PDB file of C-alpha atoms in Angstrom:
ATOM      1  CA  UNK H   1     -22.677   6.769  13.875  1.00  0.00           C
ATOM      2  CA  UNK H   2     -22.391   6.493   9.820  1.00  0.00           C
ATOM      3  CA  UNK H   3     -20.040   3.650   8.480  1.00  0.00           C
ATOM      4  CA  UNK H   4     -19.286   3.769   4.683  1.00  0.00           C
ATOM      5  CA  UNK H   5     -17.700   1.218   2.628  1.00  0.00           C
ATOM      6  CA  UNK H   6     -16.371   1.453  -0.726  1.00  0.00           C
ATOM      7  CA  UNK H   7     -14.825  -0.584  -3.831  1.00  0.00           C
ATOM      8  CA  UNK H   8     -14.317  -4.048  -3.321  1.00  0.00           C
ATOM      9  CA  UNK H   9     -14.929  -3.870   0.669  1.00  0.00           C
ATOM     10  CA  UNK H  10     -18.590  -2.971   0.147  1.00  0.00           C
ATOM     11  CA  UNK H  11     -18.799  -5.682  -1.868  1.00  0.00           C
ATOM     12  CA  UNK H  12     -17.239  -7.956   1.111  1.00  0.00           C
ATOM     13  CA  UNK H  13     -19.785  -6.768   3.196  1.00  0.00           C
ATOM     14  CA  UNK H  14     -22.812  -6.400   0.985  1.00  0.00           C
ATOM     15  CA  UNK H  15     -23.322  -2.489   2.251  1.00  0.00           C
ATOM     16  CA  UNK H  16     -22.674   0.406   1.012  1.00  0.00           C
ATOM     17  CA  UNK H  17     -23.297   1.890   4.293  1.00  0.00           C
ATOM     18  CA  UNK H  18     -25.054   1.478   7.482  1.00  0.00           C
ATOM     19  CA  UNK H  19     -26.022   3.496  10.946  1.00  0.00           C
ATOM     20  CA  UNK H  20     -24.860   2.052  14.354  1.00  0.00           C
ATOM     21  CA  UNK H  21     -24.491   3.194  17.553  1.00  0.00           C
ATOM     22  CA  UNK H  22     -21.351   3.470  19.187  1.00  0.00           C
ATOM     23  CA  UNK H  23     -20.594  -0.049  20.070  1.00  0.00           C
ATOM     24  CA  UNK H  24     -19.325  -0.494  24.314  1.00  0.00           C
ATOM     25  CA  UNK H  25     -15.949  -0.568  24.503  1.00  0.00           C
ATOM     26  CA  UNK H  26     -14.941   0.598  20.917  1.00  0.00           C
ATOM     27  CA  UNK H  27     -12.840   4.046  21.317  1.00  0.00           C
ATOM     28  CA  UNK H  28     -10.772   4.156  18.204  1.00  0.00           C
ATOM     29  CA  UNK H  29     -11.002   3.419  14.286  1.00  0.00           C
ATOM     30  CA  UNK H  30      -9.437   0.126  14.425  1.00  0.00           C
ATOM     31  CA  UNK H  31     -11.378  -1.027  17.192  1.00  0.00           C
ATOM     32  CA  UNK H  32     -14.632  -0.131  15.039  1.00  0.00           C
ATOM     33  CA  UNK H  33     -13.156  -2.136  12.048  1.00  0.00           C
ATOM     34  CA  UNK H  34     -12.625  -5.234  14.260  1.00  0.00           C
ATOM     35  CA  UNK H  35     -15.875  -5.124  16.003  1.00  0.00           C
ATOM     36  CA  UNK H  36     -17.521  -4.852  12.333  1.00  0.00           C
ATOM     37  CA  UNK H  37     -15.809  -7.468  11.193  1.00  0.00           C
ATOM     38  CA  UNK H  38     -17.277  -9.849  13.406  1.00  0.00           C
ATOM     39  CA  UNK H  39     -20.425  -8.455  11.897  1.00  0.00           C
ATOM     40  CA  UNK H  40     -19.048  -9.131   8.313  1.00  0.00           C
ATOM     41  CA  UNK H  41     -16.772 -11.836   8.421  1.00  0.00           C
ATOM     42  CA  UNK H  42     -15.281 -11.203   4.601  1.00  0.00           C
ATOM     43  CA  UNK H  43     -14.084  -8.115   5.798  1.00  0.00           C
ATOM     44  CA  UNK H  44     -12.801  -9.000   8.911  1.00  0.00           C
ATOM     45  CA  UNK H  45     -10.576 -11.515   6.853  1.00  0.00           C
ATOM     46  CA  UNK H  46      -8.834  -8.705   5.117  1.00  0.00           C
ATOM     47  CA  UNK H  47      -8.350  -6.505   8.039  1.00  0.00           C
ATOM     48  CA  UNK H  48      -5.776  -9.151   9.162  1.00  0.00           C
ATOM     49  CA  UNK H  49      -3.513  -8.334   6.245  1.00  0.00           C
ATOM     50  CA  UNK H  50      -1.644  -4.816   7.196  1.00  0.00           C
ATOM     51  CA  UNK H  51      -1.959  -1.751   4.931  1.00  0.00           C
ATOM     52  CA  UNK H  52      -5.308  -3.463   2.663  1.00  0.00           C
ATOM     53  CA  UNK H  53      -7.699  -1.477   4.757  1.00  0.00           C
ATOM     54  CA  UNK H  54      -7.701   2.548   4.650  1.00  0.00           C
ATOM     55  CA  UNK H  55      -9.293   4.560   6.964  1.00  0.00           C
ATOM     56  CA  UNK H  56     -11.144   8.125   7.079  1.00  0.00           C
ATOM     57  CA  UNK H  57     -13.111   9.576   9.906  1.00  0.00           C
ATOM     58  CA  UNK H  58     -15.468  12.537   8.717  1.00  0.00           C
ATOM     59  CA  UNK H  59     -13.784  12.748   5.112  1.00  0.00           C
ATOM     60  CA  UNK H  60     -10.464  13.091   6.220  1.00  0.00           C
ATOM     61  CA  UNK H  61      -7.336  10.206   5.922  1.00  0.00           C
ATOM     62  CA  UNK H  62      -6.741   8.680   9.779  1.00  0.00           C
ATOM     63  CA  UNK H  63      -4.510   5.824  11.163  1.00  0.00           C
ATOM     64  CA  UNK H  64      -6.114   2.793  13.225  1.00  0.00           C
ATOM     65  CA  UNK H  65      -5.802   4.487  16.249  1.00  0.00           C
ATOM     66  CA  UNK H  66      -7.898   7.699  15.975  1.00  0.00           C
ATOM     67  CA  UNK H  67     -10.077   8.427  18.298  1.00  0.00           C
ATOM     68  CA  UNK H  68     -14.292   7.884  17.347  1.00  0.00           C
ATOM     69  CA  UNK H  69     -17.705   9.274  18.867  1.00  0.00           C
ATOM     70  CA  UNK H  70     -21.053   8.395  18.476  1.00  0.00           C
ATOM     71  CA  UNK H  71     -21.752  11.038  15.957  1.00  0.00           C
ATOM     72  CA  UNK H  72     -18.529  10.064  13.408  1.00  0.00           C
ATOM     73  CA  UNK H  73     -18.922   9.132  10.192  1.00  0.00           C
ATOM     74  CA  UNK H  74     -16.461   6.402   9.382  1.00  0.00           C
ATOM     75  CA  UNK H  75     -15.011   5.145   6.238  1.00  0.00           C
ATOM     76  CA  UNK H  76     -13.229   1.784   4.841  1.00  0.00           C
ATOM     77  CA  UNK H  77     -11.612   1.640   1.282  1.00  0.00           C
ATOM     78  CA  UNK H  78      -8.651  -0.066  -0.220  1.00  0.00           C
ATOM     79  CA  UNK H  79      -5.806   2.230  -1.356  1.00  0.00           C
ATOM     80  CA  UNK H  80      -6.993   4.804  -3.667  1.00  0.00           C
ATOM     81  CA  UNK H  81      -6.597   4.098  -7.984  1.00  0.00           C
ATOM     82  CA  UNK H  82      -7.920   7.956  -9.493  1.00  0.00           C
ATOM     83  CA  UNK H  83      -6.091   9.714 -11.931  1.00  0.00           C
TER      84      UNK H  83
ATOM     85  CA  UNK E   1     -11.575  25.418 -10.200  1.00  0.00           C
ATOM     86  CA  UNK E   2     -12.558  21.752  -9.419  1.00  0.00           C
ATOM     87  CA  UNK E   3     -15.218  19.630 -10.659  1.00  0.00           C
ATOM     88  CA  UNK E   4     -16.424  16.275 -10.013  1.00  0.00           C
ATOM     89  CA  UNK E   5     -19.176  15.272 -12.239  1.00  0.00           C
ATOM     90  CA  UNK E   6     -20.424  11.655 -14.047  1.00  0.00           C
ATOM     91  CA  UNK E   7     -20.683  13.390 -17.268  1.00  0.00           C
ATOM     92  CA  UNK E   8     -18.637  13.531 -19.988  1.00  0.00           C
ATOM     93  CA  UNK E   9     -16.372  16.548 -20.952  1.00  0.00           C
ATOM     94  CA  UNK E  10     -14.458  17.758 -24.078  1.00  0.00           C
ATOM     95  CA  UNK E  11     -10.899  17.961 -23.336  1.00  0.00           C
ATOM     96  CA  UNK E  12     -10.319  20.814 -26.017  1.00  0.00           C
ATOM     97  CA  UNK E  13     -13.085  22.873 -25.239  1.00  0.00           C
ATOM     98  CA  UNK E  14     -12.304  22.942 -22.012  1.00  0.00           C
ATOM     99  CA  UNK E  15      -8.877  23.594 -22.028  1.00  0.00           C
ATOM    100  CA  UNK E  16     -10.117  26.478 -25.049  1.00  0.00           C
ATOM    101  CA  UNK E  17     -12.558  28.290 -21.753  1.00  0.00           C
ATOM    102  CA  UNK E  18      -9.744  27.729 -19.216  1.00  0.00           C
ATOM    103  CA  UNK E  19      -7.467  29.550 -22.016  1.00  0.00           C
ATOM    104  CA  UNK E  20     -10.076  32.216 -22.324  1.00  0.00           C
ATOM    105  CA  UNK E  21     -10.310  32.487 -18.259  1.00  0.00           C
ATOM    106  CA  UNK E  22      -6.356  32.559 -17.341  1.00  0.00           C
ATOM    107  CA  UNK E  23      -6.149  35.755 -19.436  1.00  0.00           C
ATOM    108  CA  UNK E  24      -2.465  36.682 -20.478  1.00  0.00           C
ATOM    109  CA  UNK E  25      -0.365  33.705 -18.524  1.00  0.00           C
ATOM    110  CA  UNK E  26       2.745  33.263 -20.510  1.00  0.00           C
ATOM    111  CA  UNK E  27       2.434  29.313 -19.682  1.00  0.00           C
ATOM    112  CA  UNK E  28      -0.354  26.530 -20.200  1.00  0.00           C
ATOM    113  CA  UNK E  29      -0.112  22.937 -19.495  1.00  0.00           C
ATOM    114  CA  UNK E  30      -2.228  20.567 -19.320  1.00  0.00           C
ATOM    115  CA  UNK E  31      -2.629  17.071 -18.762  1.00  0.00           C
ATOM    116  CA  UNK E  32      -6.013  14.547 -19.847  1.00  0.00           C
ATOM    117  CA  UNK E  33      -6.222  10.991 -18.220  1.00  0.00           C
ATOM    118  CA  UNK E  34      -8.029   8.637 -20.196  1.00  0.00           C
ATOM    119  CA  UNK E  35      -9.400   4.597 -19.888  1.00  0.00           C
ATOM    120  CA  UNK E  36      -7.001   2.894 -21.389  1.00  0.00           C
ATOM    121  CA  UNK E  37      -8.054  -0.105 -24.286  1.00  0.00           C
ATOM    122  CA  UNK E  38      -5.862  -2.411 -22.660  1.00  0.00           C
ATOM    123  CA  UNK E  39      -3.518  -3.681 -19.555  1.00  0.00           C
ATOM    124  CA  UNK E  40      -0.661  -5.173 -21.367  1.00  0.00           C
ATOM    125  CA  UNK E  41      -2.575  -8.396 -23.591  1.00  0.00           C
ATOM    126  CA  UNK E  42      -5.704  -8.025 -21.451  1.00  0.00           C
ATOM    127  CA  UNK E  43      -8.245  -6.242 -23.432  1.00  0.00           C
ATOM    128  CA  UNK E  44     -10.151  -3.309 -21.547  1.00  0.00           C
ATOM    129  CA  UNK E  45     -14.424  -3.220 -22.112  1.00  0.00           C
ATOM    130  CA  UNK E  46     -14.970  -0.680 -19.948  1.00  0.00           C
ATOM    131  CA  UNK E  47     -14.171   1.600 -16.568  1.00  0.00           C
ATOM    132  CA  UNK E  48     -15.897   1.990 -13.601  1.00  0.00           C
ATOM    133  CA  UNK E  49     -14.873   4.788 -11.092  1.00  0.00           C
ATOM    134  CA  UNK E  50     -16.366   4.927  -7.877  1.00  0.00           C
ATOM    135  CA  UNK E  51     -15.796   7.421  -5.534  1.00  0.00           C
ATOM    136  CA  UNK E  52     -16.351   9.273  -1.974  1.00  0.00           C
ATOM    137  CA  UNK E  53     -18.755  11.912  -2.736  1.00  0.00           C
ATOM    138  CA  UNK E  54     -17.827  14.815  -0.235  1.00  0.00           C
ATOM    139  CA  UNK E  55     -14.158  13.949   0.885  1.00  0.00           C
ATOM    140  CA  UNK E  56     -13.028  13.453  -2.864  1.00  0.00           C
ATOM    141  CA  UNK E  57     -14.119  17.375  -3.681  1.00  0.00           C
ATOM    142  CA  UNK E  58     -12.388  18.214  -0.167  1.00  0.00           C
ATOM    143  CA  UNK E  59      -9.391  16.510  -1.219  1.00  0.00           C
ATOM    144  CA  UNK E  60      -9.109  17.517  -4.395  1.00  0.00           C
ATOM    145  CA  UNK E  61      -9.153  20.895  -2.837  1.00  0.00           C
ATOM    146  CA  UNK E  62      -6.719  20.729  -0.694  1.00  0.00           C
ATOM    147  CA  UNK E  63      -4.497  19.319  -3.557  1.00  0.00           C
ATOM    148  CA  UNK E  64      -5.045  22.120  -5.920  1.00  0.00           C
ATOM    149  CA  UNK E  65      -4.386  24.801  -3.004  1.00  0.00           C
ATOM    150  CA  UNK E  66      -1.630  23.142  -1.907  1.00  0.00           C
ATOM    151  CA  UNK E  67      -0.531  23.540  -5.316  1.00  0.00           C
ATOM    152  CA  UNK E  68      -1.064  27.143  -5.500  1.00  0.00           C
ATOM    153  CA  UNK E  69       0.822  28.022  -2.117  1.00  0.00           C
ATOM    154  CA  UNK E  70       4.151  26.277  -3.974  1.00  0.00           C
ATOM    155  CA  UNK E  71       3.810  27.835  -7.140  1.00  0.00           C
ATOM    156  CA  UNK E  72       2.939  31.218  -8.660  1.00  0.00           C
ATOM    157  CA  UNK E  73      -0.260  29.904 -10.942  1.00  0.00           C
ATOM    158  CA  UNK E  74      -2.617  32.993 -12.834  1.00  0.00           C
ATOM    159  CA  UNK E  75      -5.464  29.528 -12.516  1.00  0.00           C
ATOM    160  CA  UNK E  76      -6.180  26.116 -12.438  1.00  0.00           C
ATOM    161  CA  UNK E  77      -8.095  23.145 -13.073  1.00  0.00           C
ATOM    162  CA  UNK E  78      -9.040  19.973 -12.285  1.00  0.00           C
ATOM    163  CA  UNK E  79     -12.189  18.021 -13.884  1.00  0.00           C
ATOM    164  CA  UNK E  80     -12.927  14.278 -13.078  1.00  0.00           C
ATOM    165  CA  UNK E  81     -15.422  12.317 -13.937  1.00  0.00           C
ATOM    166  CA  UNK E  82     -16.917   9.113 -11.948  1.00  0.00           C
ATOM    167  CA  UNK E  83     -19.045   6.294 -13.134  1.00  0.00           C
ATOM    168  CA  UNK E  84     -18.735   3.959 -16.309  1.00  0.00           C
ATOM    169  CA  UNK E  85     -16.559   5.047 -18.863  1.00  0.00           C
ATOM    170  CA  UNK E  86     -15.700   3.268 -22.344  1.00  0.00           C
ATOM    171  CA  UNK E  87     -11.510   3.352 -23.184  1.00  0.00           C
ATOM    172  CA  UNK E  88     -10.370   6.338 -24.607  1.00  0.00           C
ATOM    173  CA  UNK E  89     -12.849   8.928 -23.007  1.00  0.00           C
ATOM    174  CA  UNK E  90     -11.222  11.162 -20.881  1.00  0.00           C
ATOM    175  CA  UNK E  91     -11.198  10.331 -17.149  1.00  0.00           C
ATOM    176  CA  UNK E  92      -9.329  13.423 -15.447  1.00  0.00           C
ATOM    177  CA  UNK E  93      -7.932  16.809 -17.017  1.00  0.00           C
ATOM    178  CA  UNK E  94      -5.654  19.219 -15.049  1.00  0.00           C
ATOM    179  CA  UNK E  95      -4.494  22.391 -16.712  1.00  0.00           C
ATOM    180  CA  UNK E  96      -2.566  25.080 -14.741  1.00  0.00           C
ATOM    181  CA  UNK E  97      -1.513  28.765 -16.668  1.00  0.00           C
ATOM    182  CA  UNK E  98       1.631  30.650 -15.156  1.00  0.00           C
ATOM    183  CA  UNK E  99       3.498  33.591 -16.126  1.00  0.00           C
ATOM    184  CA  UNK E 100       6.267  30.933 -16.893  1.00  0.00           C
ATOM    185  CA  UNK E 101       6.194  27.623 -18.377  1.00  0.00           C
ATOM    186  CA  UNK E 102       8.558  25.749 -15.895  1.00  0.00           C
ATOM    187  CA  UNK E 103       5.601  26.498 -13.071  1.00  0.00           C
ATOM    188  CA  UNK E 104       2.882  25.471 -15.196  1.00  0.00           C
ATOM    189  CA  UNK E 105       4.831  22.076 -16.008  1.00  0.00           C
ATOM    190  CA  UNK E 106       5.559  21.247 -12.731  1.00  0.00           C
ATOM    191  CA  UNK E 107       2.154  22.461 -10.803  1.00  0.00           C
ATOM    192  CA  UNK E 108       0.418  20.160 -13.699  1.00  0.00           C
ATOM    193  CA  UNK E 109       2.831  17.340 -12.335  1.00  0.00           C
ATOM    194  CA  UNK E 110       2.308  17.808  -9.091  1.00  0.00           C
ATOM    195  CA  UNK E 111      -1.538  18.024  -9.443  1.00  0.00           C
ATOM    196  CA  UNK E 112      -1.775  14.652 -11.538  1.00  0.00           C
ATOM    197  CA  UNK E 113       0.871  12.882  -9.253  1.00  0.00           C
ATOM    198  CA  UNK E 114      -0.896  13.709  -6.010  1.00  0.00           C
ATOM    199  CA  UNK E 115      -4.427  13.302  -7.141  1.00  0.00           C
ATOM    200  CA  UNK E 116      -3.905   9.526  -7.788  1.00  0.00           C
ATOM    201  CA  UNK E 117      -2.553   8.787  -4.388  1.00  0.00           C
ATOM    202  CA  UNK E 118      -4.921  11.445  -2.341  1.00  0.00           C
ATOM    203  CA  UNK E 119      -8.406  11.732  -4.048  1.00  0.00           C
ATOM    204  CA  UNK E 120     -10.771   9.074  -3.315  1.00  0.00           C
ATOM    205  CA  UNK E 121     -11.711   7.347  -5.766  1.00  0.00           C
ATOM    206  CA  UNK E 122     -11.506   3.596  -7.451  1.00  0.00           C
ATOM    207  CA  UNK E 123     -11.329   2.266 -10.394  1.00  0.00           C
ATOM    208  CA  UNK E 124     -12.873  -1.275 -11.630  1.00  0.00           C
ATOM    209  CA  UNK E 125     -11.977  -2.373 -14.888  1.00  0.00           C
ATOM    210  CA  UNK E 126     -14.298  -4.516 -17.262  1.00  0.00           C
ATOM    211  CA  UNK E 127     -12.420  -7.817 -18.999  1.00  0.00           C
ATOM    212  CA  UNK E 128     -13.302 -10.100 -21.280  1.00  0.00           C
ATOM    213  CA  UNK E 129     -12.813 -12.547 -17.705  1.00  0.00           C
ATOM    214  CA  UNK E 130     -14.919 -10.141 -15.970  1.00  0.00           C
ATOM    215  CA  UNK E 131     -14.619  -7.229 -13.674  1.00  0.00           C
ATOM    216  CA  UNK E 132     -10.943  -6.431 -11.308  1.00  0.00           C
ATOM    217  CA  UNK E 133     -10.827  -3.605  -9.555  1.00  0.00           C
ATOM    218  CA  UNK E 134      -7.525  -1.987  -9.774  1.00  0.00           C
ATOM    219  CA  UNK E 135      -4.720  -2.097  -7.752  1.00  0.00           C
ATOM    220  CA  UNK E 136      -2.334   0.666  -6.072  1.00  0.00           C
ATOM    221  CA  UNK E 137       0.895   1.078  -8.122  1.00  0.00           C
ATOM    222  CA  UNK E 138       4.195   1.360  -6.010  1.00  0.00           C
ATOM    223  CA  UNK E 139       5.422   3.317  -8.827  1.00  0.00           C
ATOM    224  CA  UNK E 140       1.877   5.906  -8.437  1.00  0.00           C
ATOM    225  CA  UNK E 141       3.618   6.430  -4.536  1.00  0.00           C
ATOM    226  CA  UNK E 142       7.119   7.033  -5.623  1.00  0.00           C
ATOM    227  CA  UNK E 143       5.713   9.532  -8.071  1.00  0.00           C
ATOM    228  CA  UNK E 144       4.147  11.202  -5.294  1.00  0.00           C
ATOM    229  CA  UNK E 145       6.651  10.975  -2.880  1.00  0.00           C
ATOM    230  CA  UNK E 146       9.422  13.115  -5.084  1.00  0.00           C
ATOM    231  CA  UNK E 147       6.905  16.044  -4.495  1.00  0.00           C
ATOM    232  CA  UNK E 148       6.792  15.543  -0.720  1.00  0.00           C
ATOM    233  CA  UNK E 149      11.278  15.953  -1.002  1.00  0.00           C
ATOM    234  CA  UNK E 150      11.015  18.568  -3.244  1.00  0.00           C
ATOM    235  CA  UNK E 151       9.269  20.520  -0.506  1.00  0.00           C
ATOM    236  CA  UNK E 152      11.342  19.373   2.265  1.00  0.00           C
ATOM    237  CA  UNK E 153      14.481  20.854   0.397  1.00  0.00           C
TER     238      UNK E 153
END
C-alpha cells in the first residue's frame, strides 16, 4: 500500500511518502496511523491529540475507522488552510 | 472550469476570458484570494502552499458541481495556484456568471467558503522568526457550515 504525508506531519516523519505492505492485524485507517506511529514516533505523539490528524483513503475524506486493503493509498494531513 | 497550477495568473485577464466565455449572463462575480503582507504585527515574507496533487482537483470538482446543482450558473471558475508565493500575488480566483446577480453572489460565496475547508491544500507562512504553517480557523468552519443549513432548509 501507498502512505502519503503532508504539511507539518511529513515533516514529523521525515517522508513524504512511503510503500508498505499491509501490516498483520491492521484493518482500518486508524489502526494504520497507530501502527506507523510506532514507526515514527513524532507522529505518533500527535495522533494522541483528537481531531489534529485527518484522514483520506484513495483521495477521498474518511473517519478512523474505514476499512483499508493492501492496495489503498492512504493519506495523513492536518486540517486543511486553502483559499 | 478548474485549474490547479504553480504558476502565476492575472486576475483581470482572466476574469476579461471568463467574461468573453460566459457570453450574455446578466451577473458576474468574482472573488481573488491573495498572500497577505501581514498577520496582525507579524510581518509576512512569503507563502508556501502545499497541496494533494490528485484529490485537491477531485475536490475542487466536486465543490464547483455541487455548486452548479444549487444554483442556475451560465459558467464558472476556479484557479489556484500552489507553491511559493510573495504577499499580494493572487492565491485563488473564483468567478461564477448567472442570468441574475443574487446567484452569482452567492455561488461565488459558496465556492470560496467551501474550498477553504474541503480542498487540500496548506499553507506555510514565512516570518521574520521563521516558517508556521497555518492553522484551521473556527471562523473558516462556521463560514462553511451556513451553506450546509442553507441546503437543509
Amino acid at each position: 500500500m501507498k502512505v502519503r504525508y503532508f504539511a507539518w506531519l511529513r515533516q514529523r516523519t521525515g517522508v513524504a511518502e512511503e510503500e508498505l505492505p499491509l501490516p498483520e492485524g491492521v484493518r482500518t485507517v486508524g489502526e494504520l496511523a497507530r501502527y506507523l506511529g510506532e514507526r515514527h514516533p513524532r507522529f505518533g505523539e500527535v495522533l494522541r491529540t483528537p481531531g489534529v490528524v485527518r484522514f483520506a483513503l484513495n483521495q477521498e475524506y474518511v473517519d478512523a475507522d474505514a476499512p483499508v486493503g493492501p492496495d489503498d493509498e492512504v493519506a495523513f494531513f492536518p486540517p486543511v488552510t486553502g483559499g | 472550469m478548474i485549474r490547479v497550477q504553480a504558476e502565476p495568473f492575472d486576475p483581470g485577464a482572466e476574469l476579461t476570458a471568463f467574461l468573453a466565455r460566459c457570453g450574455g449572463a446578466g451577473g458576474v462575480a468574482s472573488f481573488v484570494g491573495r498572500v497577505r503582507d501581514r498577520d496582525g504585527a507579524t510581518p509576512i515574507l512569503a507563502m508556501t502552499l502545499e497541496h494533494y496533487p490528485g484529490m485537491t482537483e477531485r475536490k475542487l470538482a466536486e465543490i464547483e458541481s455541487e455548486a452548479r446543482r444549487r444554483w442556475p450558473l451560465a459558467d464558472s471558475l476556479v484557479i489556484h495556484r500552489y507553491g511559493r508565493m510573495l504577499p499580494g500575488e493572487p492565491i485563488v480566483l473564483v468567478a461564477t456568471a448567472a442570468a441574475h446577480r443574487q446567484d452569482a453572489l452567492a455561488a461565488c460565496s459558496f465556492l470560496i467558503d467551501w474550498l477553504k475547508t474541503r480542498a487540500p491544500f496548506w499553507k506555510m507562512e514565512e516570518t521574520p522568526a521563521g516558517a508556521r504553517w497555518v492553522e484551521a480557523r473556527a471562523s473558516d468552519e462556521e463560514a462553511a457550515a451556513r451553506w450546509v443549513l442553507a441546503a437543509a432548509d
